[in-house]
Amino acid sequence: MSKSLKIILNIVVFLVIAGFGFFMIRSMSSDQRTARLGEQQEVSTFVSPYKLVRNFEAESNIINFYVAESLVFVVLYDKVSVFDLSGNHRNDFPIESGVRDIAVVENTIYLLYMAKIDQYSFTGQKIDGWESHNPNSDYRAFTITENYIFVTDVGERQVAQYRRDGSVARFFRSPDRFILPDPEAFDIIAINDTIFVTNSGRHRIESYTLDGEFITYFGTPGAQAGGFAGCCNPIFITETPAGNILTSEKGRPRITSFGRDGSFRMVMFDTQALGGGTHARRIRVCEENNIFIANRNTISVYTFDSTRVERTCNRACSGCRNACRK
């Protein structure tokens, strides 16, 4: 091959590569503009069906919280602060730092740590507790039923099932494996006789019997209403008294309502309604229409506003008006 032909071929290859690179840059810029436009449209049109009724502040950043017995139990770094439902501070009691989750059942406060569970009275007296069965355990969340305590263990990528006395009942795993890019995103709740567990890396929520048998799952990846976007969503879930499931996402935070069967009901809060940021909010429900949302050191209380429902359905729930009216 002559030298001049080699030069021509090199020039052609360079032009092809340069053209492809220019095309990719233009495409990425277009995608970014489209995403920004979508965000602007969402911000300008979404109307939450819930209105803010009050805020109250804890002494420091909130690690987790629970609403029960007309009280709000707030986990801080090394203590639990107790408030009434109006946000009036009642009392504090010291605890060991490192709490991952909290639950209140039958006038007993349960605190979940990386490798143990402690029990306290409402007056702050430690009642009982037990250590993990496994040195590799890394507990993240738990839920308590009449006879059992179910704990998500990111260290073993499984659910540990204890009896209420602390003895081990069984362990179970997802039939498709729990994929956990974000270790925090391994939440669990119980609704009647069904356990729901987040499999955030697969953008879904899985259901199990009380014997650890897999039932089904719901959830699809995507930024659309009813989907789960990003690398790993949803982050947190909670149940409502009516048996619905609320999900909390990070990235572009939002809170969404699903039926127990996984049917999409409505987007309750979008990023703007939650005050911006990128982190997922912890959520609890007191009665069906009062939502408690924690953000840094503040708990915000929202109540359902029927005058906003039609606007919410028209703008954020296209095709789901019947669900919005429930």
Short mmCIF file of C-alpha atoms in Angstrom, two decimals:
data_model
loop_
_atom_site.label_atom_id
_atom_site.label_comp_id
_atom_site.label_asym_id
_atom_site.label_seq_id
_atom_site.Cartn_x
_atom_site.Cartn_y
_atom_site.Cartn_z
CA MET A 1 0.00 0.00 0.00
CA SER A 2 1.41 3.40 -0.96
CA LYS A 3 2.18 6.04 1.62
CA SER A 4 -0.39 8.48 0.18
CA LEU A 5 -3.16 5.82 0.37
CA LYS A 6 -2.31 5.10 4.00
CA ILE A 7 -2.57 8.81 4.76
CA ILE A 8 -5.98 8.99 3.08
CA LEU A 9 -7.24 5.93 5.00
CA ASN A 10 -6.03 7.39 8.31
CA ILE A 11 -7.83 10.65 7.55
CA VAL A 12 -11.06 8.78 6.75
CA VAL A 13 -10.84 6.76 9.97
CA PHE A 14 -10.19 9.93 11.97
CA LEU A 15 -13.20 11.66 10.42
CA VAL A 16 -15.45 8.68 11.17
CA ILE A 17 -14.34 8.57 14.81
CA ALA A 18 -14.65 12.33 15.19
CA GLY A 19 -18.12 12.28 13.64
CA PHE A 20 -19.27 9.51 15.95
CA GLY A 21 -17.93 11.38 18.97
CA PHE A 22 -19.70 14.57 17.90
CA PHE A 23 -22.94 12.62 17.44
CA MET A 24 -22.68 11.09 20.93
CA ILE A 25 -22.02 14.48 22.53
CA ARG A 26 -25.01 15.99 20.74
CA SER A 27 -27.19 13.06 21.83
CA MET A 28 -26.12 13.33 25.47
CA SER A 29 -26.75 17.07 25.44
CA SER A 30 -30.19 16.46 23.98
CA ASP A 31 -30.97 13.87 26.66
CA GLN A 32 -29.90 16.28 29.37
CA ARG A 33 -32.06 19.04 27.93
CA THR A 34 -35.01 16.65 27.74
CA ALA A 35 -34.47 15.55 31.34
CA ARG A 36 -34.28 19.13 32.51
CA LEU A 37 -37.43 19.98 30.58
CA GLY A 38 -39.19 16.97 32.10
CA GLU A 39 -38.14 18.09 35.56
CA GLN A 40 -39.41 21.61 34.92
CA GLN A 41 -42.74 20.28 33.66
CA GLU A 42 -43.09 18.00 36.69
CA VAL A 43 -42.25 20.82 39.09
CA SER A 44 -44.73 23.17 37.46
CA THR A 45 -47.67 20.75 37.21
CA PHE A 46 -47.65 18.29 40.12
CA VAL A 47 -50.03 18.95 42.99
CA SER A 48 -49.71 16.78 46.10
CA PRO A 49 -53.01 15.59 47.60
CA TYR A 50 -51.52 16.23 51.05
CA LYS A 51 -51.04 19.57 52.79
CA LEU A 52 -48.51 20.41 55.49
CA VAL A 53 -50.10 20.95 58.91
CA ARG A 54 -47.08 21.16 61.20
CA ASN A 55 -43.31 20.69 61.60
CA PHE A 56 -41.39 19.82 64.72
CA GLU A 57 -37.67 19.51 65.24
CA ALA A 58 -35.46 17.03 67.03
CA GLU A 59 -32.20 17.99 68.70
CA SER A 60 -30.07 16.47 65.91
CA ASN A 61 -30.38 14.50 62.69
CA ILE A 62 -33.05 11.83 62.80
CA ILE A 63 -31.78 8.30 62.22
CA ASN A 64 -35.23 6.69 62.25
CA PHE A 65 -38.60 7.08 63.93
CA TYR A 66 -41.84 5.27 64.71
CA VAL A 67 -45.40 6.38 65.43
CA ALA A 68 -47.43 4.38 67.97
CA GLU A 69 -49.65 4.83 71.02
CA SER A 70 -50.25 8.51 70.08
CA LEU A 71 -46.53 9.14 70.39
CA VAL A 72 -43.61 9.69 68.00
CA PHE A 73 -40.41 7.85 68.99
CA VAL A 74 -37.40 9.49 67.33
CA VAL A 75 -33.99 7.79 67.22
CA LEU A 76 -31.06 10.20 67.45
CA TYR A 77 -27.36 9.38 67.73
CA ASP A 78 -27.32 8.17 71.32
CA LYS A 79 -30.86 8.62 72.62
CA VAL A 80 -34.55 8.29 71.83
CA SER A 81 -36.65 11.46 71.96
CA VAL A 82 -40.38 11.05 72.50
CA PHE A 83 -42.95 13.55 71.17
CA ASP A 84 -46.73 13.62 71.12
CA LEU A 85 -48.54 13.81 67.79
CA SER A 86 -48.62 17.61 67.98
CA GLY A 87 -44.82 17.74 68.20
CA ASN A 88 -44.56 18.55 71.90
CA HIS A 89 -41.44 17.04 73.42
CA ARG A 90 -42.21 14.57 76.22
CA ASN A 91 -38.95 12.96 77.30
CA ASP A 92 -35.61 11.43 76.26
CA PHE A 93 -33.74 8.32 77.31
CA PRO A 94 -30.16 7.28 76.49
CA ILE A 95 -29.34 4.34 74.22
CA GLU A 96 -26.26 2.84 72.66
CA SER A 97 -25.37 4.51 69.35
CA GLY A 98 -25.66 2.66 66.05
CA VAL A 99 -29.42 2.03 65.83
CA ARG A 100 -30.63 1.02 62.35
CA ASP A 101 -34.39 0.69 62.91
CA ILE A 102 -37.08 1.08 65.57
CA ALA A 103 -40.47 -0.52 66.20
CA VAL A 104 -43.00 -0.20 69.01
CA VAL A 105 -45.22 -3.16 69.87
CA GLU A 106 -47.30 -3.79 72.99
CA ASN A 107 -45.74 -0.94 74.97
CA THR A 108 -42.24 -2.20 74.20
CA ILE A 109 -39.67 -0.31 72.13
CA TYR A 110 -37.50 -2.53 69.92
CA LEU A 111 -34.19 -1.15 68.61
CA LEU A 112 -32.32 -2.86 65.79
CA TYR A 113 -28.53 -2.62 65.65
CA MET A 114 -26.00 -4.01 63.20
CA ALA A 115 -25.92 -7.37 64.98
CA LYS A 116 -28.43 -7.29 67.83
CA ILE A 117 -31.91 -6.29 69.01
CA ASP A 118 -32.58 -4.46 72.29
CA GLN A 119 -35.90 -3.92 74.05
CA TYR A 120 -36.85 -0.90 76.18
CA SER A 121 -39.85 0.23 78.19
CA PHE A 122 -41.53 3.56 77.51
CA THR A 123 -39.70 4.96 80.53
CA GLY A 124 -36.34 4.10 78.98
CA GLN A 125 -35.49 1.02 81.00
CA LYS A 126 -33.75 -1.75 79.07
CA ILE A 127 -35.87 -4.89 79.32
CA ASP A 128 -34.15 -7.51 77.22
CA GLY A 129 -32.21 -8.15 74.01
CA TRP A 130 -30.23 -10.67 72.05
CA GLU A 131 -27.23 -10.83 69.79
CA SER A 132 -27.15 -11.93 66.15
CA HIS A 133 -26.67 -15.60 65.33
CA ASN A 134 -23.99 -14.78 62.76
CA PRO A 135 -20.75 -12.73 62.96
CA ASN A 136 -21.27 -11.64 59.33
CA SER A 137 -24.71 -10.14 59.98
CA ASP A 138 -25.34 -6.55 58.99
CA TYR A 139 -28.95 -5.85 59.99
CA ARG A 140 -30.76 -3.00 58.26
CA ALA A 141 -34.50 -3.12 58.99
CA PHE A 142 -37.07 -5.23 60.80
CA THR A 143 -40.80 -5.76 61.17
CA ILE A 144 -42.69 -7.44 64.00
CA THR A 145 -45.75 -9.68 63.72
CA GLU A 146 -47.75 -11.42 66.43
CA ASN A 147 -45.26 -14.27 66.77
CA TYR A 148 -42.15 -13.31 64.82
CA ILE A 149 -39.53 -10.65 64.12
CA PHE A 150 -38.29 -10.48 60.52
CA VAL A 151 -34.90 -8.81 59.99
CA THR A 152 -33.19 -7.91 56.71
CA ASP A 153 -29.51 -8.85 56.77
CA VAL A 154 -27.45 -7.15 54.06
CA GLY A 155 -24.35 -9.07 55.17
CA GLU A 156 -25.93 -12.39 54.21
CA ARG A 157 -28.42 -10.96 51.68
CA GLN A 158 -31.26 -12.74 53.39
CA VAL A 159 -34.12 -12.29 55.85
CA ALA A 160 -33.61 -13.69 59.35
CA GLN A 161 -36.81 -14.80 61.07
CA TYR A 162 -36.81 -14.86 64.88
CA ARG A 163 -39.47 -15.89 67.32
CA ARG A 164 -40.48 -13.14 69.71
CA ASP A 165 -38.32 -14.72 72.43
CA GLY A 166 -35.21 -14.29 70.26
CA SER A 167 -34.83 -17.88 69.11
CA VAL A 168 -34.16 -18.50 65.42
CA ALA A 169 -37.08 -19.75 63.31
CA ARG A 170 -35.55 -19.74 59.82
CA PHE A 171 -33.72 -17.74 57.14
CA PHE A 172 -34.92 -17.12 53.61
CA ARG A 173 -33.61 -15.48 50.45
CA SER A 174 -35.07 -14.12 47.26
CA PRO A 175 -35.47 -16.73 44.51
CA ASP A 176 -33.76 -14.18 42.22
CA ARG A 177 -31.23 -13.01 44.84
CA PHE A 178 -31.42 -9.72 46.70
CA ILE A 179 -29.40 -7.20 44.70
CA LEU A 180 -28.33 -4.35 47.01
CA PRO A 181 -26.15 -1.62 45.44
CA ASP A 182 -27.17 0.60 48.37
CA PRO A 183 -27.03 -1.38 51.65
CA GLU A 184 -29.53 1.02 53.25
CA ALA A 185 -32.16 0.02 50.68
CA PHE A 186 -33.17 -3.29 52.26
CA ASP A 187 -36.45 -2.47 53.98
CA ILE A 188 -39.22 -4.76 55.22
CA ILE A 189 -42.83 -4.48 56.45
CA ALA A 190 -45.65 -6.82 57.43
CA ILE A 191 -49.29 -6.47 56.39
CA ASN A 192 -51.47 -9.07 58.08
CA ASP A 193 -49.99 -12.45 57.10
CA THR A 194 -47.72 -11.17 54.32
CA ILE A 195 -44.13 -9.90 54.48
CA PHE A 196 -42.95 -7.33 51.92
CA VAL A 197 -39.22 -6.84 51.26
CA THR A 198 -37.48 -4.37 48.95
CA ASN A 199 -35.19 -5.82 46.29
CA SER A 200 -33.96 -2.39 45.27
CA GLY A 201 -31.32 -3.46 42.77
CA ARG A 202 -34.11 -5.14 40.81
CA HIS A 203 -36.48 -2.15 41.29
CA ARG A 204 -39.17 -4.20 42.95
CA ILE A 205 -40.88 -5.25 46.17
CA GLU A 206 -41.22 -8.96 46.90
CA SER A 207 -43.85 -10.66 49.08
CA TYR A 208 -43.49 -13.75 51.28
CA THR A 209 -45.62 -15.82 53.60
CA LEU A 210 -44.95 -15.95 57.34
CA ASP A 211 -43.12 -19.22 56.62
CA GLY A 212 -40.70 -17.48 54.26
CA GLU A 213 -42.27 -18.83 51.06
CA PHE A 214 -41.98 -16.50 48.06
CA ILE A 215 -45.37 -15.28 46.76
CA THR A 216 -44.81 -12.70 44.02
CA TYR A 217 -43.35 -9.25 43.36
CA PHE A 218 -44.29 -5.92 41.84
CA GLY A 219 -42.34 -2.98 40.47
CA THR A 220 -40.71 -1.94 37.22
CA PRO A 221 -37.67 0.26 36.48
CA GLY A 222 -38.36 3.72 35.12
CA ALA A 223 -38.89 7.37 36.04
CA GLN A 224 -42.58 7.24 35.11
CA ALA A 225 -45.24 7.40 37.83
CA GLY A 226 -45.40 3.97 39.42
CA GLY A 227 -41.88 2.98 38.34
CA PHE A 228 -38.62 2.96 40.30
CA ALA A 229 -35.74 4.92 38.78
CA GLY A 230 -31.99 5.00 39.41
CA CYS A 231 -29.63 2.24 40.44
CA CYS A 232 -31.59 1.09 43.46
CA ASN A 233 -35.10 2.11 44.40
CA PRO A 234 -37.27 2.06 46.43
CA ILE A 235 -35.19 2.79 49.52
CA PHE A 236 -37.86 2.71 52.25
CA ILE A 237 -41.37 1.31 52.49
CA THR A 238 -44.12 1.54 55.08
CA GLU A 239 -47.68 0.28 55.46
CA THR A 240 -50.92 2.19 56.03
CA PRO A 241 -53.83 1.14 58.27
CA ALA A 242 -55.85 0.31 55.14
CA GLY A 243 -53.16 -2.13 54.00
CA ASN A 244 -51.60 -0.03 51.25
CA ILE A 245 -47.84 0.30 50.71
CA LEU A 246 -45.97 3.61 50.53
CA THR A 247 -42.55 3.73 48.89
CA SER A 248 -39.81 6.34 49.29
CA GLU A 249 -37.17 6.87 46.59
CA LYS A 250 -33.86 8.68 46.37
CA GLY A 251 -32.18 10.50 43.46
CA ARG A 252 -35.29 12.46 42.54
CA PRO A 253 -37.12 11.79 45.80
CA ARG A 254 -40.79 10.97 45.72
CA ILE A 255 -43.33 9.03 47.77
CA THR A 256 -45.77 6.74 45.98
CA SER A 257 -48.79 4.75 47.08
CA PHE A 258 -49.45 1.17 45.93
CA GLY A 259 -52.16 -1.30 46.80
CA ARG A 260 -51.23 -4.44 48.70
CA ASP A 261 -51.53 -6.29 45.37
CA GLY A 262 -48.91 -3.97 43.84
CA SER A 263 -51.37 -1.84 41.86
CA PHE A 264 -50.20 1.75 41.43
CA ARG A 265 -52.48 4.22 43.21
CA MET A 266 -50.86 7.66 43.06
CA VAL A 267 -47.74 9.74 43.49
CA MET A 268 -48.23 11.43 46.85
CA PHE A 269 -45.16 13.68 46.97
CA ASP A 270 -42.69 14.58 44.23
CA THR A 271 -39.24 16.14 44.68
CA GLN A 272 -40.56 19.68 44.91
CA ALA A 273 -43.27 18.76 47.42
CA LEU A 274 -40.58 17.12 49.57
CA GLY A 275 -38.39 20.21 49.50
CA GLY A 276 -35.77 19.05 47.01
CA GLY A 277 -32.53 17.22 47.69
CA THR A 278 -31.59 13.71 46.58
CA HIS A 279 -31.98 11.54 49.68
CA ALA A 280 -34.97 9.30 50.41
CA ARG A 281 -37.26 10.33 53.27
CA ARG A 282 -38.31 8.01 56.05
CA ILE A 283 -42.10 7.83 56.30
CA ARG A 284 -44.72 6.63 58.79
CA VAL A 285 -48.50 6.74 58.76
CA CYS A 286 -50.73 7.62 61.71
CA GLU A 287 -54.30 6.75 60.82
CA GLU A 288 -54.95 6.65 57.10
CA ASN A 289 -54.75 10.33 56.26
CA ASN A 290 -51.82 11.60 58.35
CA ILE A 291 -48.32 11.14 56.94
CA PHE A 292 -45.17 11.77 58.99
CA ILE A 293 -42.02 12.45 56.94
CA ALA A 294 -38.53 12.84 58.41
CA ASN A 295 -35.97 15.09 56.73
CA ARG A 296 -32.68 15.71 58.54
CA ASN A 297 -33.70 16.89 62.04
CA THR A 298 -37.32 17.75 61.18
CA ILE A 299 -40.52 15.73 61.08
CA SER A 300 -43.24 17.17 58.87
CA VAL A 301 -46.85 16.13 59.33
CA TYR A 302 -49.17 16.15 56.32
CA THR A 303 -52.88 15.49 56.11
CA PHE A 304 -55.06 14.46 53.18
CA ASP A 305 -56.76 17.39 51.42
CA SER A 306 -59.74 16.28 49.32
CA THR A 307 -59.78 19.58 47.41
CA ARG A 308 -56.42 18.68 45.86
CA VAL A 309 -57.31 15.18 44.71
CA GLU A 310 -58.80 16.08 41.34
CA ARG A 311 -55.80 18.23 40.45
CA THR A 312 -53.47 15.44 41.54
CA CYS A 313 -55.28 12.89 39.39
CA ASN A 314 -55.42 15.19 36.38
CA ARG A 315 -51.77 16.16 36.48
CA ALA A 316 -49.85 13.31 38.11
CA CYS A 317 -51.98 10.21 37.78
CA SER A 318 -53.08 10.10 34.16
CA GLY A 319 -55.08 6.92 33.74
CA CYS A 320 -55.47 6.24 37.47
CA ARG A 321 -58.30 8.53 38.57
CA ASN A 322 -60.29 5.72 40.12
CA ALA A 323 -57.31 4.84 42.32
CA CYS A 324 -56.87 8.48 43.29
CA ARG A 325 -60.46 8.71 44.48
CA LYS A 326 -60.12 5.74 46.83
#
